[in-house]
Short mmCIF file of N, CA and C in Angstrom, two decimals:
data_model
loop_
_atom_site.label_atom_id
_atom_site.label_comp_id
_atom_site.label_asym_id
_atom_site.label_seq_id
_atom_site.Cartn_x
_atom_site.Cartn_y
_atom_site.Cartn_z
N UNK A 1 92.94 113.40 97.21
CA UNK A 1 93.83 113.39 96.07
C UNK A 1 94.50 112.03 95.97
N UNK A 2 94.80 111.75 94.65
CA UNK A 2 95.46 110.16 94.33
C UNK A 2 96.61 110.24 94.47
N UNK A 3 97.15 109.22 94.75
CA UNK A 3 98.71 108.85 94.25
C UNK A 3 99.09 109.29 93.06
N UNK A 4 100.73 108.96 92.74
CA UNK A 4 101.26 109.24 91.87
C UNK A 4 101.84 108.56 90.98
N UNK A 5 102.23 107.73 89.96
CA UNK A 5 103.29 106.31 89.18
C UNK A 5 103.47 106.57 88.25
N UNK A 6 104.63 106.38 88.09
CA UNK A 6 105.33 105.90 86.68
C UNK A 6 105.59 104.90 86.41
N UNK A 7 105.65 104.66 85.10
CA UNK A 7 105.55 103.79 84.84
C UNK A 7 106.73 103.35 83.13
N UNK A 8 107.69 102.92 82.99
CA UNK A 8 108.51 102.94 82.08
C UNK A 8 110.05 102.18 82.34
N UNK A 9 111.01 102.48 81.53
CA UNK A 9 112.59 101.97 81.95
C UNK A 9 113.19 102.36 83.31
N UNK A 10 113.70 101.29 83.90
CA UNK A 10 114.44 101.67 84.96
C UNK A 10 115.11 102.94 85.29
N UNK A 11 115.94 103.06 84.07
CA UNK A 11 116.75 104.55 84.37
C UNK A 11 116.07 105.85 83.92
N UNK A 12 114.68 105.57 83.61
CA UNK A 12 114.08 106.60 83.41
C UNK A 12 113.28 107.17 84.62
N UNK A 13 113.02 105.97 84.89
CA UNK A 13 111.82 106.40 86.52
C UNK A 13 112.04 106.10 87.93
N UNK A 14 113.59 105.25 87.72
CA UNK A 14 114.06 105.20 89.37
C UNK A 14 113.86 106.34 90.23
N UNK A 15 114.73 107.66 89.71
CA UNK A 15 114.44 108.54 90.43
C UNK A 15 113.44 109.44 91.16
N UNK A 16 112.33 109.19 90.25
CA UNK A 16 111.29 109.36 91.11
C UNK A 16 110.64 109.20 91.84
N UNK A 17 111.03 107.90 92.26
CA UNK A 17 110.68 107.29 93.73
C UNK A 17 111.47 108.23 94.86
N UNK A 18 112.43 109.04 94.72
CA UNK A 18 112.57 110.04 96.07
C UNK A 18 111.93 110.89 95.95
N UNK A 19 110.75 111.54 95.09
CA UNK A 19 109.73 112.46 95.54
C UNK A 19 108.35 111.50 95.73
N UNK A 20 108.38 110.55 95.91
CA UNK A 20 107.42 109.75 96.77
C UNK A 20 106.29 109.08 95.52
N UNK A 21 107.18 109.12 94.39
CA UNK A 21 106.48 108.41 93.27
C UNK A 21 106.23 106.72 93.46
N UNK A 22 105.30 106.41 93.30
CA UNK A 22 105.14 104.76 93.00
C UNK A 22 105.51 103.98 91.55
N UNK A 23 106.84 103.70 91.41
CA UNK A 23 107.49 103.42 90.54
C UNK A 23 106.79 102.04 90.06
N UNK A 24 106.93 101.95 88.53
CA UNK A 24 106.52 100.27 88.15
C UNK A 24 107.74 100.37 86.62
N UNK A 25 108.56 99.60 86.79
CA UNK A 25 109.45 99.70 86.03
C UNK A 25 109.15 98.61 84.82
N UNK A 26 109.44 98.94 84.07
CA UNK A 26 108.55 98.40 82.77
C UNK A 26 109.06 98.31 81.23
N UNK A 27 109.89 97.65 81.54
CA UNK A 27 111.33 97.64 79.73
C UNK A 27 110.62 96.82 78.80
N UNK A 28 110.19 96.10 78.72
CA UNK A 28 109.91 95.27 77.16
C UNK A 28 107.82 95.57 77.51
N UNK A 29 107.63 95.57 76.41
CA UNK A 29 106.21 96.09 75.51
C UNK A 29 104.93 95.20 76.91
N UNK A 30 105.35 94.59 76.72
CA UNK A 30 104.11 93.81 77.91
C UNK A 30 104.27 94.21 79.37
N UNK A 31 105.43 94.11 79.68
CA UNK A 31 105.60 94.49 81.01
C UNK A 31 104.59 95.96 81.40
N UNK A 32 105.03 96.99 80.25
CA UNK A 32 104.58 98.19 80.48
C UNK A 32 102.70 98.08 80.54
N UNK A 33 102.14 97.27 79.71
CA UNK A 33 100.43 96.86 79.12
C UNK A 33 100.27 96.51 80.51
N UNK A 34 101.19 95.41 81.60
CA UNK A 34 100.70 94.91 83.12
C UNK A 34 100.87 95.97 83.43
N UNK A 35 101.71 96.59 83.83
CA UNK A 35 101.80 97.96 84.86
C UNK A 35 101.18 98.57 84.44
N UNK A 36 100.11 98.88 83.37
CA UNK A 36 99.49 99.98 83.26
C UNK A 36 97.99 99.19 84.04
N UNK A 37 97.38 98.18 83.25
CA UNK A 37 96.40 97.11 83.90
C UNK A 37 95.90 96.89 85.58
N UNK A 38 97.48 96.93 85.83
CA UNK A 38 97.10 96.64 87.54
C UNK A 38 97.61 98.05 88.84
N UNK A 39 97.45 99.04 87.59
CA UNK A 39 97.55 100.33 88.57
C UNK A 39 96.41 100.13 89.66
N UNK A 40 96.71 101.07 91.19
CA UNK A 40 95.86 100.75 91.91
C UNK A 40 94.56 101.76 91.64
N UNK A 41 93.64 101.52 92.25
CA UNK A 41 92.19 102.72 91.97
C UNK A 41 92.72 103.61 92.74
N UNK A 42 93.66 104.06 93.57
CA UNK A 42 94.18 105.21 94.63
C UNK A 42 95.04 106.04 93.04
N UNK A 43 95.66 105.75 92.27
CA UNK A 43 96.58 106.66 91.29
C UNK A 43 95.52 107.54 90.76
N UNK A 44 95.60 108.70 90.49
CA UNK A 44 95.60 109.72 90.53
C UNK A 44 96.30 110.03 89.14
N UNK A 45 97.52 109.88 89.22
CA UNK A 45 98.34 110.89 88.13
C UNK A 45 99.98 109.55 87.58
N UNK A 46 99.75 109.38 86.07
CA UNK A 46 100.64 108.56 85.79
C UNK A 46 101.89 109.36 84.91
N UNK A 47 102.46 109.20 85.52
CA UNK A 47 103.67 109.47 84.43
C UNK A 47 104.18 108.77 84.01
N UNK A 48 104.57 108.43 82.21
CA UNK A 48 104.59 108.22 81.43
C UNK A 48 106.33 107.92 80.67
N UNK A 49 107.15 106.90 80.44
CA UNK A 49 107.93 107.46 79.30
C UNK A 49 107.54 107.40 78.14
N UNK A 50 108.24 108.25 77.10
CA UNK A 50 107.74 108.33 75.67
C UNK A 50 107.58 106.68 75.39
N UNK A 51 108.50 106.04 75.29
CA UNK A 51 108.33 104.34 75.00
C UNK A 51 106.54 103.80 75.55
N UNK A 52 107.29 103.58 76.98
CA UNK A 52 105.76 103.08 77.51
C UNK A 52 104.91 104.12 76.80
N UNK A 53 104.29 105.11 76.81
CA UNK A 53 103.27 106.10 76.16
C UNK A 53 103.00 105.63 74.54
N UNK A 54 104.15 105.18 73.88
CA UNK A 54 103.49 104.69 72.61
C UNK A 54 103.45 103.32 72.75
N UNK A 55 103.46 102.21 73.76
CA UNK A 55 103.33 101.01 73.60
C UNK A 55 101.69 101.50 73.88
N UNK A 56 101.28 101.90 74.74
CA UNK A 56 99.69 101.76 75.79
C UNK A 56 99.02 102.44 74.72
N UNK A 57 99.20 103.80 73.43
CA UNK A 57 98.38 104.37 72.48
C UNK A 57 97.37 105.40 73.03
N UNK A 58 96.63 106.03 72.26
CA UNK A 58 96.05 107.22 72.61
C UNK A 58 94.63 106.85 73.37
N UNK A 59 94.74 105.08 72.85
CA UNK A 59 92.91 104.89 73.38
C UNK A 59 93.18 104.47 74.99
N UNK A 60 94.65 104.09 75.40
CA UNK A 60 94.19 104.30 77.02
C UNK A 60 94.92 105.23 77.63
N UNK A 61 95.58 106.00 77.12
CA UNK A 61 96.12 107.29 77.75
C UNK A 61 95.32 108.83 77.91
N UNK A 62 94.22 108.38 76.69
CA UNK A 62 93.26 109.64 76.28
C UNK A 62 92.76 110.14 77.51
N UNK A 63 92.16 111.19 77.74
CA UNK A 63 91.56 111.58 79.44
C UNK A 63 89.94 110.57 79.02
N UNK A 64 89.94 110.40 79.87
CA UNK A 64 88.16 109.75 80.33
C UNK A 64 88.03 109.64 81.95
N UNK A 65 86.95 109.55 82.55
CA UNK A 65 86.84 109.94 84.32
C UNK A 65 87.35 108.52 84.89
N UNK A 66 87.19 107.84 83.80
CA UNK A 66 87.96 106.11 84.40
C UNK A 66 88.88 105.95 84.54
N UNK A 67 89.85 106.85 83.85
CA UNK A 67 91.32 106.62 84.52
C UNK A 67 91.74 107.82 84.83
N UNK A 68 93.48 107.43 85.14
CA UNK A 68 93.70 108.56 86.15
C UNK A 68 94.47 109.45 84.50
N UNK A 69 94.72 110.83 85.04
CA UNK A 69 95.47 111.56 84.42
C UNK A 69 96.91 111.26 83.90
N UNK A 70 96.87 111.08 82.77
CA UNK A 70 98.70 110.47 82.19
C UNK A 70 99.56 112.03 81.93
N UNK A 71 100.98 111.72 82.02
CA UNK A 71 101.49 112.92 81.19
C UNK A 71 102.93 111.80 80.87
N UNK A 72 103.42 112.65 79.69
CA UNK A 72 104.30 111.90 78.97
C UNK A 72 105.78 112.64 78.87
N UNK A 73 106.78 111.89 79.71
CA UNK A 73 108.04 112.80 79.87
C UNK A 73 108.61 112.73 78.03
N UNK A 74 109.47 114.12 78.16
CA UNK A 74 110.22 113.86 77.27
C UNK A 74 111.34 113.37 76.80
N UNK A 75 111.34 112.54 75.49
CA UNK A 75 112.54 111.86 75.66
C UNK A 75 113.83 112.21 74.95
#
């Protein structure tokens, strides 16, 4: 089984680093496009904020076997 990351605003995804999330904190539009780019091949499962989720769009969040599974918190 893969890892786990989020990926979005600070105060959205700090906290999930105490259930053993791999945080990539990600506030302005590009930051979020790198952190999504240089996820490792070990992730598994990304979580998402609504922001980051509509910067990245449906063509790399969509399921395909090449990436890992996204889900998109609510905001």
């Amino acid at each position: 089984m893969g890892t786990v990351a989020a990926i979005g605003a600070r105060t959205s995804v700090c906290g999930l680093a105490l259930a053993g999330v791999d945080v990539l904190v990600a506030e302005a539009p590009d930051a979020v496009r790198r952190a999504w780019r240089t996820l490792p091949g070990t992730v598994g499962l990304v979580i998402l904020t609504a922001e980051a989720a509509d910067v990245l769009g449906d063509a790399a969040t969509a399921p395909a076997p090449t990436r890992p599974l996204t889900v998109v918190m609510p905001s």
